[in-house]
Amino acid sequence: MENSHQLNRLQTALHHQGLRMTPQRSLIMTLFQQLPKGEHLSAEDVYQRLVNEQTPLSLSTIYRTLHLMSKMGILRELELAEDHRHYELNALDGKRHHHLVCIACTKTIEFESNSIQKIGEKVAKGSEFSLLDCQLVIHALCPACQR
Amino acid sequence: MENSHQLNRLQTALHHQGLRMTPQRSLIMTLFQQLPKGEHLSAEDVYQRLVNEQTPLSLSTIYRTLHLMSKMGILRELELAEDHRHYELNALDGKRHHHLVCIACTKTIEFESNSIQKIGEKVAKGSEFSLLDCQLVIHALCPACQR
DNA sequence: TTAAGTGCAAAAACTTTGCATATTT
DNA sequence: AAATATGCAAAGTTTTTGCACTTAA
């Protein structure tokens, strides 16, 4: 099934770097896999959702895991208007979404764009970088906040 | 001259909202105007650069001013890989630049793109938002960090 | 076995806020 | 004069880290 397949991929990737699969990492990975499209979580969110599971899990471990999985390209770190970072599964197929954010009320609209993805790939390739993620953030005022 | 023209624009904009021009705001505005293209500052950076000026200036005031000027569309708040926010003057002509960031060593390359700007405008208009800023951030691995 | 991972508690880094005083308009 | 802005110091948030203990491979 899909879930265990993804967990295997994570495990393989970890082992390639001499790192280990743990119940905590597995739990966090599974949480993000089950997350509805478009939803993203902060470290604290992750903690609240998993603290009552059978596996013990601390905030420090969550921070460490979120960083690790972002560096591995498994999660994407969203840079929105909020005061803390949010994470979501990084789409393997390049179907990444972008954000239109009202800076007054923080209302956020998501959208997809093939063109942005293509620009990102072109720019990365032009500098010989290998792309992990690209995201457009548009800061604006929503109709209500324009008065 | 250019500088005082910009200061006048700031003053007018402030007065429109019942707010006031102060020596501190003027100082901060001038600093950003004189900043070389492509350079951006954190609140702490601003403090370090201005603390020895004749005008007294505190970190709180800097934070308050940076927020205010971002909400006014005068500054843009950059969302990069760093752990704190950076600011720079928001280009009035739409010549905004974007960032390609190596997530391993944080090496950053800036680039401009008319297409991105156009996409931003189209998306904002589509939802009847009024655009203030748009920025593409590409997370990637630079050649050196790919091993 | 042994290097990596975890939890805890403490610290660090960054940002916000209350309040008295000072300043713009 | 009235309302806004500032500085200070204290508090708030979010994130990081040291260390002893645990665990995956």
GROMACS .gro file of C-alpha atoms (C1' of nucleotides) in nm:
model
  344
    1MET     CA    1   0.000   0.000   0.000
    2GLU     CA    2   0.093   0.362  -0.052
    3ASN     CA    3   0.181   0.444   0.307
    4SER     CA    4   0.427   0.169   0.375
    5HIS     CA    5   0.580   0.228   0.035
    6GLN     CA    6   0.655   0.586   0.131
    7LEU     CA    7   0.791   0.474   0.465
    8ASN     CA    8   1.022   0.236   0.287
    9ARG     CA    9   1.143   0.515   0.066
   10LEU     CA   10   1.216   0.722   0.374
   11GLN     CA   11   1.398   0.437   0.538
   12THR     CA   12   1.613   0.376   0.234
   13ALA     CA   13   1.698   0.743   0.205
   14LEU     CA   14   1.793   0.756   0.572
   15HIS     CA   15   2.014   0.450   0.548
   16HIS     CA   16   2.194   0.601   0.252
   17GLN     CA   17   2.318   0.867   0.487
   18GLY     CA   18   2.395   0.639   0.773
   19LEU     CA   19   2.083   0.756   0.953
   20ARG     CA   20   1.812   0.546   1.111
   21MET     CA   21   1.443   0.489   1.093
   22THR     CA   22   1.271   0.541   1.425
   23PRO     CA   23   0.912   0.517   1.546
   24GLN     CA   24   0.907   0.895   1.582
   25ARG     CA   25   1.019   0.958   1.225
   26SER     CA   26   0.774   0.704   1.098
   27LEU     CA   27   0.493   0.867   1.291
   28ILE     CA   28   0.570   1.213   1.158
   29MET     CA   29   0.603   1.089   0.802
   30THR     CA   30   0.270   0.913   0.825
   31LEU     CA   31   0.103   1.223   0.962
   32PHE     CA   32   0.216   1.432   0.666
   33GLN     CA   33   0.112   1.163   0.420
   34GLN     CA   34  -0.237   1.160   0.558
   35LEU     CA   35  -0.268   1.537   0.556
   36PRO     CA   36  -0.533   1.673   0.317
   37LYS     CA   37  -0.386   1.852   0.020
   38GLY     CA   38  -0.325   2.217   0.093
   39GLU     CA   39  -0.299   2.177   0.469
   40HIS     CA   40   0.029   2.250   0.640
   41LEU     CA   41   0.148   2.218   0.996
   42SER     CA   42   0.379   2.396   1.236
   43ALA     CA   43   0.603   2.208   1.477
   44GLU     CA   44   0.352   2.276   1.751
   45ASP     CA   45   0.068   2.146   1.532
   46VAL     CA   46   0.255   1.824   1.477
   47TYR     CA   47   0.310   1.793   1.849
   48GLN     CA   48  -0.057   1.843   1.933
   49ARG     CA   49  -0.164   1.582   1.682
   50LEU     CA   50   0.081   1.316   1.789
   51VAL     CA   51   0.136   1.367   2.158
   52ASN     CA   52  -0.136   1.118   2.248
   53GLU     CA   53  -0.017   0.841   2.022
   54GLN     CA   54   0.134   0.530   2.171
   55THR     CA   55   0.483   0.636   2.059
   56PRO     CA   56   0.640   0.900   2.284
   57LEU     CA   57   0.738   1.215   2.098
   58SER     CA   58   0.891   1.542   2.212
   59LEU     CA   59   0.895   1.886   2.055
   60SER     CA   60   1.274   1.874   2.017
   61THR     CA   61   1.248   1.560   1.813
   62ILE     CA   62   0.984   1.720   1.597
   63TYR     CA   63   1.204   2.021   1.524
   64ARG     CA   64   1.497   1.794   1.448
   65THR     CA   65   1.288   1.572   1.222
   66LEU     CA   66   1.127   1.859   1.037
   67HIS     CA   67   1.467   2.005   0.956
   68LEU     CA   68   1.605   1.673   0.851
   69MET     CA   69   1.316   1.589   0.624
   70SER     CA   70   1.327   1.934   0.467
   71LYS     CA   71   1.694   1.898   0.389
   72MET     CA   72   1.618   1.561   0.237
   73GLY     CA   73   1.357   1.723   0.014
   74ILE     CA   74   1.074   1.520   0.165
   75LEU     CA   75   0.904   1.816   0.328
   76ARG     CA   76   0.882   2.172   0.207
   77GLU     CA   77   0.921   2.455   0.448
   78LEU     CA   78   0.663   2.723   0.380
   79GLU     CA   79   0.754   3.084   0.426
   80LEU     CA   80   0.425   3.263   0.469
   81ALA     CA   81   0.307   3.558   0.667
   82GLU     CA   82   0.286   3.363   0.989
   83ASP     CA   83   0.534   3.400   1.266
   84HIS     CA   84   0.640   3.037   1.263
   85ARG     CA   85   0.731   2.792   0.992
   86HIS     CA   86   0.486   2.552   0.838
   87TYR     CA   87   0.559   2.225   0.665
   88GLU     CA   88   0.390   1.999   0.416
   89LEU     CA   89   0.484   1.702   0.203
   90ASN     CA   90   0.691   1.805  -0.095
   91ALA     CA   91   0.515   1.693  -0.412
   92LEU     CA   92   0.735   1.449  -0.595
   93ASP     CA   93   0.566   1.520  -0.925
   94GLY     CA   94   0.638   1.892  -0.920
   95LYS     CA   95   0.274   1.982  -0.857
   96ARG     CA   96   0.365   2.240  -0.600
   97HIS     CA   97   0.130   2.512  -0.502
   98HIS     CA   98   0.186   2.876  -0.429
   99HIS     CA   99   0.029   3.130  -0.200
  100LEU     CA  100  -0.152   3.459  -0.227
  101VAL     CA  101  -0.156   3.614   0.119
  102CYS     CA  102  -0.338   3.920   0.250
  103ILE     CA  103  -0.090   4.096   0.474
  104ALA     CA  104  -0.365   4.260   0.674
  105CYS     CA  105  -0.586   3.965   0.769
  106THR     CA  106  -0.357   3.678   0.655
  107LYS     CA  107  -0.632   3.527   0.443
  108THR     CA  108  -0.450   3.289   0.210
  109ILE     CA  109  -0.539   3.151  -0.130
  110GLU     CA  110  -0.348   2.866  -0.286
  111PHE     CA  111  -0.291   2.816  -0.653
  112GLU     CA  112  -0.089   2.603  -0.889
  113SER     CA  113   0.113   2.715  -1.184
  114ASN     CA  114   0.309   2.517  -1.435
  115SER     CA  115   0.487   2.828  -1.554
  116ILE     CA  116   0.633   2.897  -1.212
  117GLN     CA  117   0.754   2.544  -1.185
  118LYS     CA  118   0.920   2.575  -1.524
  119ILE     CA  119   1.085   2.903  -1.435
  120GLY     CA  120   1.214   2.749  -1.115
  121GLU     CA  121   1.361   2.455  -1.301
  122LYS     CA  122   1.520   2.676  -1.560
  123VAL     CA  123   1.677   2.911  -1.307
  124ALA     CA  124   1.808   2.625  -1.095
  125LYS     CA  125   1.954   2.450  -1.395
  126GLY     CA  126   2.110   2.774  -1.518
  127SER     CA  127   2.319   2.790  -1.200
  128GLU     CA  128   2.366   2.415  -1.179
  129PHE     CA  129   2.164   2.391  -0.862
  130SER     CA  130   1.945   2.086  -0.810
  131LEU     CA  131   1.595   2.200  -0.733
  132LEU     CA  132   1.419   2.082  -0.420
  133ASP     CA  133   1.127   2.317  -0.400
  134CYS     CA  134   1.006   2.646  -0.535
  135GLN     CA  135   0.731   2.865  -0.407
  136LEU     CA  136   0.586   3.196  -0.508
  137VAL     CA  137   0.445   3.409  -0.229
  138ILE     CA  138   0.231   3.704  -0.328
  139HIS     CA  139   0.172   3.966  -0.063
  140ALA     CA  140  -0.138   4.170  -0.123
  141LEU     CA  141  -0.449   4.321   0.026
  142CYS     CA  142  -0.770   4.125  -0.004
  143PRO     CA  143  -1.088   4.305  -0.113
  144ALA     CA  144  -1.211   4.345   0.245
  145CYS     CA  145  -0.884   4.489   0.371
  146GLN     CA  146  -0.861   4.743   0.091
  147ARG     CA  147  -1.146   4.918   0.279
  148MET     CA  148   1.692   6.541  -0.517
  149GLU     CA  149   1.586   6.176  -0.511
  150ASN     CA  150   1.624   6.116  -0.141
  151SER     CA  151   1.415   6.400  -0.012
  152HIS     CA  152   1.158   6.323  -0.277
  153GLN     CA  153   1.119   5.975  -0.136
  154LEU     CA  154   1.101   6.114   0.215
  155ASN     CA  155   0.824   6.343   0.106
  156ARG     CA  156   0.639   6.054  -0.043
  157LEU     CA  157   0.671   5.871   0.287
  158GLN     CA  158   0.552   6.172   0.481
  159THR     CA  159   0.250   6.214   0.258
  160ALA     CA  160   0.162   5.849   0.286
  161LEU     CA  161   0.191   5.865   0.663
  162HIS     CA  162  -0.027   6.173   0.690
  163HIS     CA  163  -0.292   6.005   0.480
  164GLN     CA  164  -0.334   5.759   0.762
  165GLY     CA  165  -0.314   6.010   1.043
  166LEU     CA  166   0.040   5.898   1.119
  167ARG     CA  167   0.347   6.111   1.165
  168MET     CA  168   0.691   6.161   1.023
  169THR     CA  169   0.962   6.126   1.284
  170PRO     CA  170   1.341   6.149   1.279
  171GLN     CA  171   1.357   5.773   1.336
  172ARG     CA  172   1.134   5.688   1.042
  173SER     CA  173   1.324   5.925   0.822
  174LEU     CA  174   1.654   5.771   0.925
  175ILE     CA  175   1.536   5.419   0.849
  176MET     CA  176   1.389   5.521   0.516
  177THR     CA  177   1.712   5.688   0.416
  178LEU     CA  178   1.915   5.384   0.512
  179PHE     CA  179   1.711   5.160   0.286
  180GLN     CA  180   1.729   5.408   0.001
  181GLN     CA  181   2.104   5.411   0.016
  182LEU     CA  182   2.131   5.035   0.031
  183PRO     CA  183   2.301   4.879  -0.271
  184LYS     CA  184   2.064   4.686  -0.493
  185GLY     CA  185   2.029   4.328  -0.378
  186GLU     CA  186   2.129   4.390  -0.019
  187HIS     CA  187   1.875   4.337   0.257
  188LEU     CA  188   1.879   4.396   0.629
  189SER     CA  189   1.740   4.237   0.942
  190ALA     CA  190   1.608   4.447   1.229
  191GLU     CA  191   1.934   4.390   1.411
  192ASP     CA  192   2.132   4.499   1.103
  193VAL     CA  193   1.936   4.822   1.090
  194TYR     CA  194   2.007   4.879   1.455
  195GLN     CA  195   2.380   4.824   1.417
  196ARG     CA  196   2.401   5.065   1.129
  197LEU     CA  197   2.205   5.344   1.290
  198VAL     CA  198   2.275   5.319   1.660
  199ASN     CA  199   2.563   5.564   1.638
  200GLU     CA  200   2.378   5.830   1.444
  201GLN     CA  201   2.283   6.153   1.609
  202THR     CA  202   1.918   6.049   1.627
  203PRO     CA  203   1.842   5.806   1.910
  204LEU     CA  204   1.686   5.482   1.791
  205SER     CA  205   1.577   5.168   1.971
  206LEU     CA  206   1.521   4.815   1.848
  207SER     CA  207   1.151   4.835   1.935
  208THR     CA  208   1.110   5.133   1.713
  209ILE     CA  209   1.287   4.952   1.434
  210TYR     CA  210   1.055   4.654   1.459
  211ARG     CA  211   0.754   4.882   1.466
  212THR     CA  212   0.878   5.083   1.170
  213LEU     CA  213   0.969   4.779   0.963
  214HIS     CA  214   0.620   4.638   1.009
  215LEU     CA  215   0.458   4.967   0.932
  216MET     CA  216   0.657   5.027   0.618
  217SER     CA  217   0.596   4.675   0.498
  218LYS     CA  218   0.223   4.714   0.544
  219MET     CA  219   0.246   5.038   0.353
  220GLY     CA  220   0.415   4.856   0.067
  221ILE     CA  221   0.734   5.060   0.103
  222LEU     CA  222   0.947   4.773   0.219
  223ARG     CA  223   0.926   4.411   0.123
  224GLU     CA  224   0.969   4.142   0.380
  225LEU     CA  225   1.190   3.867   0.246
  226GLU     CA  226   1.118   3.508   0.335
  227LEU     CA  227   1.445   3.331   0.286
  228ALA     CA  228   1.618   3.042   0.453
  229GLU     CA  229   1.743   3.255   0.739
  230ASP     CA  230   1.602   3.240   1.084
  231HIS     CA  231   1.498   3.603   1.095
  232ARG     CA  232   1.323   3.834   0.855
  233HIS     CA  233   1.506   4.059   0.614
  234TYR     CA  234   1.383   4.375   0.452
  235GLU     CA  235   1.460   4.581   0.148
  236LEU     CA  236   1.303   4.866  -0.043
  237ASN     CA  237   1.008   4.751  -0.249
  238ALA     CA  238   1.068   4.841  -0.613
  239LEU     CA  239   0.800   5.079  -0.728
  240ASP     CA  240   0.847   4.981  -1.090
  241GLY     CA  241   0.778   4.614  -1.036
  242LYS     CA  242   1.141   4.520  -1.093
  243ARG     CA  243   1.142   4.283  -0.803
  244HIS     CA  244   1.398   4.016  -0.773
  245HIS     CA  245   1.372   3.659  -0.659
  246HIS     CA  246   1.599   3.417  -0.481
  247LEU     CA  247   1.763   3.086  -0.546
  248VAL     CA  248   1.885   2.953  -0.213
  249CYS     CA  249   2.103   2.655  -0.132
  250ILE     CA  250   1.947   2.496   0.173
  251ALA     CA  251   2.275   2.339   0.279
  252CYS     CA  252   2.512   2.637   0.275
  253THR     CA  253   2.257   2.920   0.228
  254LYS     CA  254   2.441   3.055  -0.075
  255THR     CA  255   2.190   3.279  -0.247
  256ILE     CA  256   2.158   3.394  -0.605
  257GLU     CA  257   1.922   3.672  -0.706
  258PHE     CA  258   1.746   3.697  -1.035
  259GLU     CA  259   1.475   3.900  -1.202
  260SER     CA  260   1.184   3.772  -1.403
  261ASN     CA  261   0.913   3.956  -1.586
  262SER     CA  262   0.710   3.640  -1.619
  263ILE     CA  263   0.686   3.595  -1.244
  264GLN     CA  264   0.580   3.951  -1.200
  265LYS     CA  265   0.309   3.902  -1.460
  266ILE     CA  266   0.188   3.582  -1.300
  267GLY     CA  267   0.171   3.758  -0.965
  268GLU     CA  268  -0.033   4.040  -1.110
  269LYS     CA  269  -0.268   3.804  -1.287
  270VAL     CA  270  -0.327   3.587  -0.981
  271ALA     CA  271  -0.383   3.885  -0.755
  272LYS     CA  272  -0.624   4.043  -0.999
  273GLY     CA  273  -0.807   3.714  -1.039
  274SER     CA  274  -0.898   3.720  -0.671
  275GLU     CA  275  -0.940   4.098  -0.660
  276PHE     CA  276  -0.644   4.138  -0.431
  277SER     CA  277  -0.424   4.443  -0.474
  278LEU     CA  278  -0.067   4.330  -0.514
  279LEU     CA  279   0.204   4.466  -0.289
  280ASP     CA  280   0.489   4.229  -0.352
  281CYS     CA  281   0.560   3.891  -0.499
  282GLN     CA  282   0.863   3.676  -0.457
  283LEU     CA  283   0.970   3.339  -0.580
  284VAL     CA  284   1.199   3.143  -0.354
  285ILE     CA  285   1.371   2.840  -0.498
  286HIS     CA  286   1.517   2.596  -0.252
  287ALA     CA  287   1.791   2.384  -0.399
  288LEU     CA  288   2.137   2.240  -0.355
  289CYS     CA  289   2.427   2.429  -0.503
  290PRO     CA  290   2.691   2.240  -0.703
  291ALA     CA  291   2.927   2.221  -0.406
  292CYS     CA  292   2.663   2.088  -0.169
  293GLN     CA  293   2.550   1.817  -0.409
  294ARG     CA  294   2.884   1.648  -0.317
  295DT     C1'  295   2.845  -0.302   2.012
  296DT     C1'  296   2.832   0.166   1.885
  297DA     C1'  297   2.686   0.547   1.659
  298DA     C1'  298   2.259   0.777   1.608
  299DG     C1'  299   1.826   0.934   1.824
  300DT     C1'  300   1.539   1.086   2.204
  301DG     C1'  301   1.357   1.357   2.602
  302DC     C1'  302   1.416   1.691   2.927
  303DA     C1'  303   1.514   2.119   3.085
  304DA     C1'  304   1.761   2.510   3.016
  305DA     C1'  305   1.915   2.857   2.700
  306DA     C1'  306   1.907   3.119   2.292
  307DA     C1'  307   1.727   3.402   1.938
  308DC     C1'  308   1.397   3.695   1.777
  309DT     C1'  309   0.992   3.975   1.837
  310DT     C1'  310   0.621   4.198   2.086
  311DT     C1'  311   0.416   4.479   2.448
  312DG     C1'  312   0.293   4.794   2.863
  313DC     C1'  313   0.374   5.207   3.031
  314DA     C1'  314   0.570   5.652   3.127
  315DT     C1'  315   0.773   6.019   2.869
  316DA     C1'  316   0.854   6.286   2.462
  317DT     C1'  317   0.704   6.470   2.016
  318DT     C1'  318   0.451   6.577   1.596
  319DT     C1'  319   0.070   6.823   1.406
  320DA     C1'  320  -0.382   7.030   2.342
  321DA     C1'  321  -0.440   6.576   2.164
  322DA     C1'  322  -0.298   6.189   1.971
  323DT     C1'  323   0.088   5.948   1.800
  324DA     C1'  324   0.567   5.775   1.868
  325DT     C1'  325   0.957   5.643   2.137
  326DG     C1'  326   1.258   5.398   2.480
  327DC     C1'  327   1.308   5.089   2.825
  328DA     C1'  328   1.259   4.678   3.038
  329DA     C1'  329   1.001   4.291   3.083
  330DA     C1'  330   0.755   3.922   2.876
  331DG     C1'  331   0.630   3.624   2.489
  332DT     C1'  332   0.720   3.298   2.106
  333DT     C1'  333   0.955   2.997   1.858
  334DT     C1'  334   1.360   2.731   1.800
  335DT     C1'  335   1.804   2.531   1.946
  336DT     C1'  336   2.120   2.280   2.239
  337DG     C1'  337   2.378   1.998   2.616
  338DC     C1'  338   2.366   1.588   2.826
  339DA     C1'  339   2.244   1.142   3.005
  340DC     C1'  340   1.983   0.770   2.856
  341DT     C1'  341   1.785   0.474   2.495
  342DT     C1'  342   1.768   0.225   2.070
  343DA     C1'  343   1.829   0.085   1.574
  344DA     C1'  344   2.125  -0.161   1.289
   0.00000   0.00000   0.00000
